[in-house]
Short mmCIF file of C-alpha atoms and ligand atoms in Angstrom, two decimals:
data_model
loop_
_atom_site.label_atom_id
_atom_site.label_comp_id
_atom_site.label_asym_id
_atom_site.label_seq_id
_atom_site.Cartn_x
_atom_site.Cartn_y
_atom_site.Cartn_z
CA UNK A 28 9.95 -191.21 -43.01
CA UNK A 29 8.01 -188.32 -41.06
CA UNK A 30 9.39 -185.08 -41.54
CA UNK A 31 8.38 -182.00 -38.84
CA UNK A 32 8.47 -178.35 -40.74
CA UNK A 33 8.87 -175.94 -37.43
CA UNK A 34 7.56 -172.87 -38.33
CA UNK A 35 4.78 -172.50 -41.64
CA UNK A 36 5.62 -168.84 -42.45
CA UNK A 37 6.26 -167.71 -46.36
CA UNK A 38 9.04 -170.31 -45.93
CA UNK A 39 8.09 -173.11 -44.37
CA UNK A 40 4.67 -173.74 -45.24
CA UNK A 41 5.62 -174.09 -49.03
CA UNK A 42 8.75 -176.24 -48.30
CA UNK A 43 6.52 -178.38 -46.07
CA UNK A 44 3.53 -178.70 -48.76
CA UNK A 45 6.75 -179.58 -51.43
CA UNK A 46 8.07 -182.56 -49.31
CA UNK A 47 4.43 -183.78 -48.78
CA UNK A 48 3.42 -183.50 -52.20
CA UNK A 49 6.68 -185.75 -53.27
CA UNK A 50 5.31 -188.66 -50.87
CA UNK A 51 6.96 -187.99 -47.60
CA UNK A 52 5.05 -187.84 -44.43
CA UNK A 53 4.64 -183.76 -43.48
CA UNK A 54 3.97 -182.64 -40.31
CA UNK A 55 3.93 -178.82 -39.98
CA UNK A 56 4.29 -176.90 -36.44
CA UNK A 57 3.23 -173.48 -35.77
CA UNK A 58 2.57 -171.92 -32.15
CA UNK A 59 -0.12 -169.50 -34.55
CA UNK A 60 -3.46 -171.61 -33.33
CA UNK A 61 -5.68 -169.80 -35.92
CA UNK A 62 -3.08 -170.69 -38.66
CA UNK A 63 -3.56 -174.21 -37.66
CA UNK A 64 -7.02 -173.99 -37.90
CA UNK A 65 -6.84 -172.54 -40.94
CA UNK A 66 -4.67 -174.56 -42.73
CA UNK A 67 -6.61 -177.82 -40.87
CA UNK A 68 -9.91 -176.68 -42.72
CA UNK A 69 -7.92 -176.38 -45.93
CA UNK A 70 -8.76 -173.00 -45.69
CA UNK A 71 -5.83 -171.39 -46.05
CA UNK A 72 -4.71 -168.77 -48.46
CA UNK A 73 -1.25 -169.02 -49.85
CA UNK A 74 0.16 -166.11 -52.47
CA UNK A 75 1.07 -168.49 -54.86
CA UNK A 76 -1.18 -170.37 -57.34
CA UNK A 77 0.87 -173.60 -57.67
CA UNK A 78 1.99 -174.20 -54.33
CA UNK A 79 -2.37 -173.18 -53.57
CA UNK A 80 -2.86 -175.58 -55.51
CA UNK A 81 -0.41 -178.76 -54.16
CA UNK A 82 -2.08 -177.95 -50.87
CA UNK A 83 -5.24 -178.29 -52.27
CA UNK A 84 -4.85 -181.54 -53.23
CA UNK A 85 -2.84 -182.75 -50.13
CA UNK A 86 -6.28 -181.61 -47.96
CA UNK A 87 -8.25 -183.88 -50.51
CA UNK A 88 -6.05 -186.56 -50.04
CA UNK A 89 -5.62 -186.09 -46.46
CA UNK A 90 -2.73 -188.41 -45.57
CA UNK A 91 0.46 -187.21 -46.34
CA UNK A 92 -0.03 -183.65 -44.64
CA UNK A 93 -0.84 -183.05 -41.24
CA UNK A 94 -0.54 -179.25 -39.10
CA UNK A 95 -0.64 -178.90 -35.22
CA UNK A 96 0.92 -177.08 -32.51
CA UNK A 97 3.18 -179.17 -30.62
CA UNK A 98 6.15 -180.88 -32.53
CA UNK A 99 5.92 -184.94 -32.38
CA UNK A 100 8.62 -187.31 -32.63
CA UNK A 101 9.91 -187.28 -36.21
CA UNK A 102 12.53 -188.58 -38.27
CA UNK A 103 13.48 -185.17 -40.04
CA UNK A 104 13.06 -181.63 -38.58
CA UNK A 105 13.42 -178.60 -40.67
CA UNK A 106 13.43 -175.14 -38.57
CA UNK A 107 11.81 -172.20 -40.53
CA UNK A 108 10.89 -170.03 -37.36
CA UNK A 109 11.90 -165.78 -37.74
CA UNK A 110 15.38 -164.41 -36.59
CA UNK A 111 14.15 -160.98 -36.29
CA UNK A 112 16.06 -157.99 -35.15
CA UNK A 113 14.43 -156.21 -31.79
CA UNK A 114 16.70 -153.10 -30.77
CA UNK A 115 19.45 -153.28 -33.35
CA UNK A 116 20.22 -157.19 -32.87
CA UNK A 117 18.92 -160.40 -33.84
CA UNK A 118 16.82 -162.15 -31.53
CA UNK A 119 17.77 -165.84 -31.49
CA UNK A 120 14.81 -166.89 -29.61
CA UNK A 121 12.18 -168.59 -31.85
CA UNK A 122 15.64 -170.75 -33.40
CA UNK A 123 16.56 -171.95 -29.83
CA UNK A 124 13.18 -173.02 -28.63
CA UNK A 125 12.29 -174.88 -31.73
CA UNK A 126 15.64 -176.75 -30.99
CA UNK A 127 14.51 -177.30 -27.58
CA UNK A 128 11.58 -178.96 -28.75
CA UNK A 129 13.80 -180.97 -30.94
CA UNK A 130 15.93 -181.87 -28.27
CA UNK A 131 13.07 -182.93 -26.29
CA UNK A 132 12.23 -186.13 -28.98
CA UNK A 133 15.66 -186.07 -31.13
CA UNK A 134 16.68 -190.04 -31.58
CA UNK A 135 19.69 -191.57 -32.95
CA UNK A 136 19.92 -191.25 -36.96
CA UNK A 137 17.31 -188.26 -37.15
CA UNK A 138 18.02 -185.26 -39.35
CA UNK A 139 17.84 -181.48 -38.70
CA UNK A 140 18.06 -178.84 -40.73
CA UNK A 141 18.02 -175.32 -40.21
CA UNK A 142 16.15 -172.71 -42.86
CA UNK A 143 16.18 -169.61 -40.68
CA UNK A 144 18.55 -166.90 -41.07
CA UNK A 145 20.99 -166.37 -38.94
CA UNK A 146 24.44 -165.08 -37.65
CA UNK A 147 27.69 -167.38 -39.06
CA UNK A 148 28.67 -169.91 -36.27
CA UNK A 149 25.28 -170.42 -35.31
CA UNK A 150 24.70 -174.09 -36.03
CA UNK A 151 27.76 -175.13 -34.91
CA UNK A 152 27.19 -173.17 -31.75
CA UNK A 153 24.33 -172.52 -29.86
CA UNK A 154 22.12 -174.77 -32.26
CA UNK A 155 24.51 -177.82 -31.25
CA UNK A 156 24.66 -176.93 -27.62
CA UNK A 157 20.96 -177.04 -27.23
CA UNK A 158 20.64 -180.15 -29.58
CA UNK A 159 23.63 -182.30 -27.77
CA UNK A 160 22.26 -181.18 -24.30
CA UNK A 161 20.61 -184.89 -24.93
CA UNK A 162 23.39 -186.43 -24.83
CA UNK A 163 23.64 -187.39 -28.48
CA UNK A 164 26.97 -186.26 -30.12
CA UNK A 165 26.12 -184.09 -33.37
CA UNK A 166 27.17 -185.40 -36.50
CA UNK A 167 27.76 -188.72 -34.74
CA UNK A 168 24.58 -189.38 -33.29
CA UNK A 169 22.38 -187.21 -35.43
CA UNK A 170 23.01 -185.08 -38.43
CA UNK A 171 22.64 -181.67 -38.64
CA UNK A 172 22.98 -179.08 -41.66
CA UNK A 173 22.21 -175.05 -42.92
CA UNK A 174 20.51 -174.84 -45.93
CA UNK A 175 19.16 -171.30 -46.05
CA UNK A 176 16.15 -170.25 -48.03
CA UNK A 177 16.31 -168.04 -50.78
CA UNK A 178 12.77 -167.18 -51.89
CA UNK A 179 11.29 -164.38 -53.45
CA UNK A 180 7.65 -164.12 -51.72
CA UNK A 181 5.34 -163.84 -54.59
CA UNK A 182 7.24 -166.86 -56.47
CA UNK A 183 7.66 -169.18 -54.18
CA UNK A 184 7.22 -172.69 -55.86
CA UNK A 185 9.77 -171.29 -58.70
CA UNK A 186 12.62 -170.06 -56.35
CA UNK A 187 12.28 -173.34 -54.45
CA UNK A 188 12.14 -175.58 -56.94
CA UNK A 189 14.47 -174.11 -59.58
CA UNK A 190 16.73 -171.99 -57.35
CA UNK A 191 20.35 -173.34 -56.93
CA UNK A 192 21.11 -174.59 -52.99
CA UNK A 193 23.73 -174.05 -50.74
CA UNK A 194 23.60 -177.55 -47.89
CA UNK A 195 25.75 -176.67 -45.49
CA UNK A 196 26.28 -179.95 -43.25
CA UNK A 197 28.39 -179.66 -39.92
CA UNK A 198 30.49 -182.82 -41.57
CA UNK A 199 30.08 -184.46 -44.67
CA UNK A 200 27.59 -187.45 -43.70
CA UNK A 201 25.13 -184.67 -43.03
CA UNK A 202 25.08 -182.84 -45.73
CA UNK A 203 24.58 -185.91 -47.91
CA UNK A 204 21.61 -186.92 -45.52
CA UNK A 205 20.37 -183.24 -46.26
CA UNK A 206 21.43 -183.03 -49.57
CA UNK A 207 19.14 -186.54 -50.57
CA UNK A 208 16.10 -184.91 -48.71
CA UNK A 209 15.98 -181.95 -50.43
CA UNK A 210 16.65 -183.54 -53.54
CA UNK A 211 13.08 -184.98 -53.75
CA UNK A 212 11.83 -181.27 -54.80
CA UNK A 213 14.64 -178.95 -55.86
CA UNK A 214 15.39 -179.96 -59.54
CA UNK A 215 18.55 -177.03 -59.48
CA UNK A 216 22.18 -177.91 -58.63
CA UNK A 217 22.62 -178.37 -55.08
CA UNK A 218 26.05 -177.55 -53.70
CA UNK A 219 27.58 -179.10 -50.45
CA UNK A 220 29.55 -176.68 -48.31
CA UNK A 221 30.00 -176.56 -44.33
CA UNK A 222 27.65 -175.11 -42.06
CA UNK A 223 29.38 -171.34 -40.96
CA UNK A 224 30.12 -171.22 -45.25
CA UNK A 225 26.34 -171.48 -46.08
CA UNK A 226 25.59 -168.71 -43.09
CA UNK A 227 27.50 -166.38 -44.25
CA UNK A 228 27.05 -166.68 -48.06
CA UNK A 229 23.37 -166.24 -46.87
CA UNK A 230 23.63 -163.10 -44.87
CA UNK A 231 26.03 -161.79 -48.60
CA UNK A 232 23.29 -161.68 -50.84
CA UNK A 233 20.85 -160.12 -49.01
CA UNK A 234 23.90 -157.72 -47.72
CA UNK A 235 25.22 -157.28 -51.87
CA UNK A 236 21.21 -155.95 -52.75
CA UNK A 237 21.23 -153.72 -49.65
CA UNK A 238 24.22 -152.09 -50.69
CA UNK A 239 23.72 -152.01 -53.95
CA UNK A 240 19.90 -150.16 -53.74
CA UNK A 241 22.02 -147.94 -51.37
CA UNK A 242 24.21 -147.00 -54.31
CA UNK A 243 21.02 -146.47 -56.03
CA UNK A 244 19.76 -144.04 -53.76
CA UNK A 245 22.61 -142.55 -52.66
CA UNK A 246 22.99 -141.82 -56.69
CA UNK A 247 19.07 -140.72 -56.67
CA UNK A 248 20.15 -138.17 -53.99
CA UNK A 249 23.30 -136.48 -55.79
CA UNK A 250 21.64 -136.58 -58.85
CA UNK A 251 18.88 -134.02 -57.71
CA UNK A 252 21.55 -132.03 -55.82
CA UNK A 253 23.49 -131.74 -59.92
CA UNK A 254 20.33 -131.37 -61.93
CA UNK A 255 20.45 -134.74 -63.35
CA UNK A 256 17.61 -137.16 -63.77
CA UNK A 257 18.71 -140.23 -61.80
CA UNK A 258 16.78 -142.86 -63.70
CA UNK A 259 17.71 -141.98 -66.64
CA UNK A 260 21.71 -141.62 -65.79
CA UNK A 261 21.72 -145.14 -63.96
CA UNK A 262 19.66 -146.77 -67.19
CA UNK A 263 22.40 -145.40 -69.10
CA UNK A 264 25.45 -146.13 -66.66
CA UNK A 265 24.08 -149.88 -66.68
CA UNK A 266 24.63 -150.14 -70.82
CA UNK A 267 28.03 -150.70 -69.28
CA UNK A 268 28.45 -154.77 -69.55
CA UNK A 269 29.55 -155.02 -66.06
CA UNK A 270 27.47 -152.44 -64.33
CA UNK A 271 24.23 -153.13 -63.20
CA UNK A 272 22.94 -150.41 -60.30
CA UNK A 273 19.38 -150.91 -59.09
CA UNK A 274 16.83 -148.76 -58.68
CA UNK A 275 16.71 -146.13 -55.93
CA UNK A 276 13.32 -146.00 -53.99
CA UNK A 277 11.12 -144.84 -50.70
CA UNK A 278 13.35 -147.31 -48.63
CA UNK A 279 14.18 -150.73 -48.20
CA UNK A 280 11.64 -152.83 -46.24
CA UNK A 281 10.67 -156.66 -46.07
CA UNK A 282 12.42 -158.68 -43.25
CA UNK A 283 15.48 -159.71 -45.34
CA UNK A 284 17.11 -157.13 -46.97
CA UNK A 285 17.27 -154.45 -44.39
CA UNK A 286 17.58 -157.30 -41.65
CA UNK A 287 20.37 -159.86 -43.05
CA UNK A 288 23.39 -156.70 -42.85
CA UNK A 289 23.18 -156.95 -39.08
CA UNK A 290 24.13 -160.37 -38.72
CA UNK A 291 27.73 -159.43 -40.48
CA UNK A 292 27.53 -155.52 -38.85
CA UNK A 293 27.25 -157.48 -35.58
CA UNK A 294 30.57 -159.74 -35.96
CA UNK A 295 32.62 -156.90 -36.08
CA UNK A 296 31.59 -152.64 -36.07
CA UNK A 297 34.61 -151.45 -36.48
CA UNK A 298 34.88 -153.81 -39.87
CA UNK A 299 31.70 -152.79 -41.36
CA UNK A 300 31.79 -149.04 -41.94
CA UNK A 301 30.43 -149.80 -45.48
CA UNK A 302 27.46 -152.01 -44.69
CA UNK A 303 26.69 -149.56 -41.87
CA UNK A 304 27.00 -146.37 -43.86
CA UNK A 305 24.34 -148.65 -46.44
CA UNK A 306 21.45 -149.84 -43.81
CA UNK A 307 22.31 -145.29 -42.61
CA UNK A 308 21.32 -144.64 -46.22
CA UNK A 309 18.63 -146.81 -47.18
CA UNK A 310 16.65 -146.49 -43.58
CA UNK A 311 17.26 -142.04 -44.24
CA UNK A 312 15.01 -142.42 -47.78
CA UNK A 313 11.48 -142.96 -46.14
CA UNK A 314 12.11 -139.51 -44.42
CA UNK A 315 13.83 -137.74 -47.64
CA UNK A 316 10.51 -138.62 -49.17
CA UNK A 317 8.59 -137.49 -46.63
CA UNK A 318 10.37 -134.25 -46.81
CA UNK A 319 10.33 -133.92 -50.70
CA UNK A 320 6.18 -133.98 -49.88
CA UNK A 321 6.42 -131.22 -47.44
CA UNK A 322 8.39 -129.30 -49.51
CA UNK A 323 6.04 -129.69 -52.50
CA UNK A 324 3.34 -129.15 -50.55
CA UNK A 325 4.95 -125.50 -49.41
CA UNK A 326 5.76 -124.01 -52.50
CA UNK A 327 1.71 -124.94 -53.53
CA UNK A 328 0.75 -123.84 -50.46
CA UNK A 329 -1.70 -126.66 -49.80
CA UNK A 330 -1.67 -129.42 -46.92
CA UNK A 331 -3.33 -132.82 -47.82
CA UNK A 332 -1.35 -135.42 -49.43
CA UNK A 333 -2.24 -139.38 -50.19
CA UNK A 334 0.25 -142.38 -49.57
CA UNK A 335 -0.73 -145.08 -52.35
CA UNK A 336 1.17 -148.23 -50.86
CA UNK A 337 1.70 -149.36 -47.92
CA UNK A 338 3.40 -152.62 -47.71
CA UNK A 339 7.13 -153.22 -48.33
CA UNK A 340 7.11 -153.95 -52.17
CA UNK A 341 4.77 -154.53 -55.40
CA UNK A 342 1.95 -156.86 -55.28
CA UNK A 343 2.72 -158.10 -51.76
CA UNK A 344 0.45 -158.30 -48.58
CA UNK A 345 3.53 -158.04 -46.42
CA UNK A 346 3.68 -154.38 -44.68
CA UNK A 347 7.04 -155.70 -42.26
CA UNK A 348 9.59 -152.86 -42.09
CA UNK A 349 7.36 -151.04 -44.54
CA UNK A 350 8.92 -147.40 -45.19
CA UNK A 351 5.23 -146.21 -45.97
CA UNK A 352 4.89 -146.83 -42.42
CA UNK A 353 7.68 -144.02 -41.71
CA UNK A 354 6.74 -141.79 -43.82
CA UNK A 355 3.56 -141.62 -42.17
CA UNK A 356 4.86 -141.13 -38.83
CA UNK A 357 6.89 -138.06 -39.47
CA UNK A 358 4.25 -136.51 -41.71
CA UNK A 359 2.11 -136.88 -38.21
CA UNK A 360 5.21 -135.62 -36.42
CA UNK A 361 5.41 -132.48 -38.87
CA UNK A 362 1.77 -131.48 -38.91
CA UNK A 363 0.39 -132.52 -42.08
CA UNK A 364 -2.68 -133.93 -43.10
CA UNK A 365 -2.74 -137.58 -44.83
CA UNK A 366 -4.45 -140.70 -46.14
CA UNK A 367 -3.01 -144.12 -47.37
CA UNK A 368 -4.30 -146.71 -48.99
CA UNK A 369 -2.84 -149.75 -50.80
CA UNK A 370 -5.48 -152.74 -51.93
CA UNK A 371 -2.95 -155.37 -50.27
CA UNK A 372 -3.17 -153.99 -47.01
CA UNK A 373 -4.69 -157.29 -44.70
CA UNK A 374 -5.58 -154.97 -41.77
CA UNK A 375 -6.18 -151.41 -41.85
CA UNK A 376 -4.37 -148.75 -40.50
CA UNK A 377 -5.32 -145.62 -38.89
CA UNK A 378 -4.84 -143.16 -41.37
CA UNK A 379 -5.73 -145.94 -44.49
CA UNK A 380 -8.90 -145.33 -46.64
CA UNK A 381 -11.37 -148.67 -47.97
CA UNK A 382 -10.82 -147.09 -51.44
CA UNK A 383 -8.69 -144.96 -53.63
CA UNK A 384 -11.54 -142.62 -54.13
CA UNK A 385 -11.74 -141.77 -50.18
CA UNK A 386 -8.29 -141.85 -50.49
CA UNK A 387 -7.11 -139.21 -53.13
CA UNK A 388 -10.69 -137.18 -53.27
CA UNK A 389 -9.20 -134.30 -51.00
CA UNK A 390 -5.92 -134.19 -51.40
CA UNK A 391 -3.43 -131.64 -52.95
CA UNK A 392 -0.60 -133.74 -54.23
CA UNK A 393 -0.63 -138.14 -54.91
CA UNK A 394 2.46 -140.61 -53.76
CA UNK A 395 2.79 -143.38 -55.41
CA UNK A 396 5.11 -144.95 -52.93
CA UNK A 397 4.65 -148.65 -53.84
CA UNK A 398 4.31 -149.59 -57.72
CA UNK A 399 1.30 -152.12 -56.80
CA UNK A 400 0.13 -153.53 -60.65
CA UNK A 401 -3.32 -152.17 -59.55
CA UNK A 402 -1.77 -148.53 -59.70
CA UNK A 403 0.46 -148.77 -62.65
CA UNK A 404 -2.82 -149.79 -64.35
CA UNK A 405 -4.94 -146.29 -63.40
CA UNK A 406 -6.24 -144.18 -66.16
CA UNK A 407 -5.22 -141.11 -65.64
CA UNK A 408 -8.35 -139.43 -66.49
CA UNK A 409 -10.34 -141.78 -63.63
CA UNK A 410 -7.78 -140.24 -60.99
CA UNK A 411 -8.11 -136.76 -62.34
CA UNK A 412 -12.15 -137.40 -62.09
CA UNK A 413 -11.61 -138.50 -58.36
CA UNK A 414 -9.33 -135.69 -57.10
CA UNK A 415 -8.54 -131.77 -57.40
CA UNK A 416 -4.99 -132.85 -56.61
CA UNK A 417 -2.95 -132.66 -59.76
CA UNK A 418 0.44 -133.21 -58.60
CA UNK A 419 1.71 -136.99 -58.60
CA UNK A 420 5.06 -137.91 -57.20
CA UNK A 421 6.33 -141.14 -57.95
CA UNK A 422 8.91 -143.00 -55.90
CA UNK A 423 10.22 -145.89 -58.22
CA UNK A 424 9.93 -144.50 -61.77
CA UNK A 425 7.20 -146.84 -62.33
CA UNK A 426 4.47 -144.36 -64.13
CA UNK A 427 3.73 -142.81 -67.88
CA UNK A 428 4.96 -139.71 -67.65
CA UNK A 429 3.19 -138.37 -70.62
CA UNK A 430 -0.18 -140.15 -70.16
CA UNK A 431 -0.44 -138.51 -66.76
CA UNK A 432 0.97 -135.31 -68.12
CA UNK A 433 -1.76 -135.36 -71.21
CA UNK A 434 -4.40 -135.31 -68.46
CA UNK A 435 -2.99 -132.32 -66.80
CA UNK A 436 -1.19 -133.87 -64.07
CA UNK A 437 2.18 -132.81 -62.92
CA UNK A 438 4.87 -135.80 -62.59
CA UNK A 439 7.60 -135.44 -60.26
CA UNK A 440 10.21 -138.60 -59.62
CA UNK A 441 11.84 -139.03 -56.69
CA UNK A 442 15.40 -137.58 -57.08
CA UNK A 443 14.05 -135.12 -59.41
CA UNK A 444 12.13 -132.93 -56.94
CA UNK A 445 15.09 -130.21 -56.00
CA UNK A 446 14.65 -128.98 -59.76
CA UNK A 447 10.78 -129.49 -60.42
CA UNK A 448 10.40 -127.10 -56.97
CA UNK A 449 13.40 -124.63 -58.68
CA UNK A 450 11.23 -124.63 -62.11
CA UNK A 451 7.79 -123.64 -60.95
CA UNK A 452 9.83 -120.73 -59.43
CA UNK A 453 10.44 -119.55 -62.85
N1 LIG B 526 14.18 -152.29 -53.50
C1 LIG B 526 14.64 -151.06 -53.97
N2 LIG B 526 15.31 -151.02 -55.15
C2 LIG B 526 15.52 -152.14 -55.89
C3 LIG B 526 15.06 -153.39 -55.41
C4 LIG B 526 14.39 -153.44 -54.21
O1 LIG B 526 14.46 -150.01 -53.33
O2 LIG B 526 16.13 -152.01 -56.97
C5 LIG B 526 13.45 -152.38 -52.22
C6 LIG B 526 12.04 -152.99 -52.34
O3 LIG B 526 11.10 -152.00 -52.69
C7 LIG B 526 11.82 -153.57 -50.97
C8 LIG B 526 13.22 -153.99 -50.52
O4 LIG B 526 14.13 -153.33 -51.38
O5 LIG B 526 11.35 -152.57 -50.08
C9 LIG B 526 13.48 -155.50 -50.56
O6 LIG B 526 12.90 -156.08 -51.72
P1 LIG B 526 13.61 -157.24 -52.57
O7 LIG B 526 12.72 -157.56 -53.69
O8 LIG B 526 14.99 -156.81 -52.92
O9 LIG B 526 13.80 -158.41 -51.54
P2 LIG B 526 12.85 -159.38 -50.65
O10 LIG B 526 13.02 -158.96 -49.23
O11 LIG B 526 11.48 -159.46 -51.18
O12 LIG B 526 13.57 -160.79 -50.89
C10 LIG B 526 14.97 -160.95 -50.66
C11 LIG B 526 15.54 -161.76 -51.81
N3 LIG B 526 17.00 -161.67 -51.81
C12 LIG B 526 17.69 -161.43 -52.92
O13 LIG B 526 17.18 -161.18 -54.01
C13 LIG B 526 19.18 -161.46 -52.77
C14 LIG B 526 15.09 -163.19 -51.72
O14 LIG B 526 15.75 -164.01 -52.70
C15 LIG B 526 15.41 -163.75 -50.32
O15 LIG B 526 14.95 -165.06 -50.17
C16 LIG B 526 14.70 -162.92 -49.31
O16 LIG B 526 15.19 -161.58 -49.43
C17 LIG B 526 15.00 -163.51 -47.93
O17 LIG B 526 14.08 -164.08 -47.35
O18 LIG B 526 16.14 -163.45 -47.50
#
């Protein structure tokens, strides 16, 4: 059996290395020609030891695994390409070629499955009207099914392998045929459901943690407008057995989370007040942040701050949607001098520093927007040799306190800065 992967992002690359690895025939697609090259060398860098390492040993081997840019007749294809958003809706585009490409070598008795995000009615709708423009009935002819990822990048071969799945066939036959594919590496309970079911309960959970880390910050927010410190009254509300609010932050970024709301805001406005108000909240914290530095900056009367952080969350390369990336547009909108500089950071930006040094050594007052492991791990007493700055404000409640305090720096947590500007009045 030869099974295509369309698309080798933080998705489909792993799920295609998994099949190959359990003895199927892989074939990954990607229109990314230096990715190909790449991964052809067996050059290619994946962030996550184990599945590293199954590709590893699938370039040794050489026979199971193959990459290239243009999609050969399979048995199996499995579509992993982006749905991303582009003026407030969801661009279908990547989805619909990769089924024309399909469509171009589909066969009676193949399989297709589709990863990618998207809208619910999708599969049944345009993904079937491309795919039966063949003449081949779906579900009749071939078999077609949603099964939609649910990975945390960073842990890839755990969430894939031990994560519970949702096979959403567009009639029963395929979501058996889908059900004993996937079966070869997820070792979790895999349950059948229809196609438009497994779309939408997709599109929930990323929609439930949006709203939720709205809640958070919309807490974080009140909090510092009633003199409370937000952490510690959300720690405390979630001793409650059934309450569990998560943590308010600089902003939601990533391509899920802030992305997957608009595919249910979309099916009806009017309908979705709540979700809407959420994405309003969450995408209004990069520039409350921003704000919180120029109002510490003012009552100090200095002007040079450093971002530390710049992609979209701990220990990850990824700077998509990053609200670093906000923040340090409107601090260029307002005026006021700044650095970054996060070790993850692939390519640099303009205002991004090679080293923390550069990056703190003038400056007045020290973000810690993103709590990278390499920052929570600073001695206090090495920043407070590289810097004059001794304020620190920290976005996620992620550093000592006291050990920065003991060193004479001055802490300030985000939702806490309304006060801390109030007290150095007095
Ligand atoms: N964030 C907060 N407060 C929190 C948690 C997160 O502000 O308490 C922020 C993060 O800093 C980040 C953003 O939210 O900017 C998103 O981070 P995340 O860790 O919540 O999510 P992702 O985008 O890395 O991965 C999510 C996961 N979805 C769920 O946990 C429901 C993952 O399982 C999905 O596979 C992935 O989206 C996806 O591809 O859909």
């Amino acid at each position: 059996m030869i099974v295509s992967v369309i698309g080798l992002g933080y998705v489909g690359l792993p799920t295609a290395i998994l099949l190959a690895s359990a003895g199927l025939h892989v074939r990954g697609v990607d229109i990314n020609e230096r990715l190909i090259e790449l991964l052809q060398r067996g050059e290619f860098k994946i962030e996550d030891e184990k599945i590293q390492e199954l590709y590893e040993q699938l370039v040794v081997n050489g026979e199971s695994f193959s990459v290239g840019t243009t999609l050969l007749q399979s048995d199996v294809y499995i579509i992993a390409v982006p749905t991303p958003v582009r003026d407030r809706s969801i661009d279908l585009s990547y989805v619909e070629t990769a089924c024309k490409n399909i469509a171009n070598v589909l066969r009676k008795g193949d399989l297709v499955i589709l990863e990618s995000t998207v809208a619910p009615g999708t599969t049944e709708g345009p993904v079937v009207d491309v795919l039966e423009s063949t003449g081949l009935k779906a579900g009749v002819d071939f078999y077609l099914a949603h099964i939609p990822e649910r990975v945390q990048p960073g842990n890839i071969y755990n969430e894939l392998v031990y994560n519970e799945r949702v096979i959403g066939g567009i009639n029963t036959a395929s979501t058996r045929k889908a059900m004993q594919l996937y079966g070869r590496f997820v070792k979790a309970t895999m349950v059948e459901t229809d196609a438009k079911t497994a779309e939408t309960t997709k599109v929930i959970e990323n929609t439930f943690r949006d709203v939720n880390i709205a809640i958070a910050n919309e807490i974080a927010v009140l909090c510092e407008h009633i003199g409370v410190d937000p952490w510690l009254a959300i720690e405390l509300a979630n001793k409650h057995p059934r309450v569990n609010v998560l943590k308010p932050g600089p902003g939601v970024g990533g391509h899920c989370v802030p992305i997957d709301p608009l595919f249910l805001i979309e099916q009806n406005r009017n309908e979705s007040l709540l979700l809407q108000h959420a994405r309003n909240r969450n995408d209004r914290m990069p520039r409350k942040v921003a704000d919180d530095i120029i109002a510490i900056l003012k009552k100090i009367g200095k002007d040079r701050v450093a971002l530390l952080g710049c992609t979209y969350k701990a220990n990850s390369s990824d700077e998509r949607e990053s609200p670093t990336k906000v923040m340090v547009d409107y601090l260029e909108s307002k005026g006021v001098q700044h650095r970054a500089y996060d070790p993850h950071l692939l390519r640099p930006w303009n205002c991004s520093s090679d080293s923390l040094e550069e990056a703190v050594q003038d400056v007045d007052l020290i973000v810690f927007v993103v709590p990278h492991t390499e920052f929570m791990e600073l001695r206090p007493e090495d920043v407070a040799r590289m810097t004059k700055g001794r304020i620190i404000l920290d976005c996620t409640n992620s550093m000592d306190a006291n050990a920065w305090k003991e060193k004479g720096f001055s802490l300030v947590r985000l939702g806490q800065v309304k006060p801390w500007l109030s007290a150095s009045d007095g």
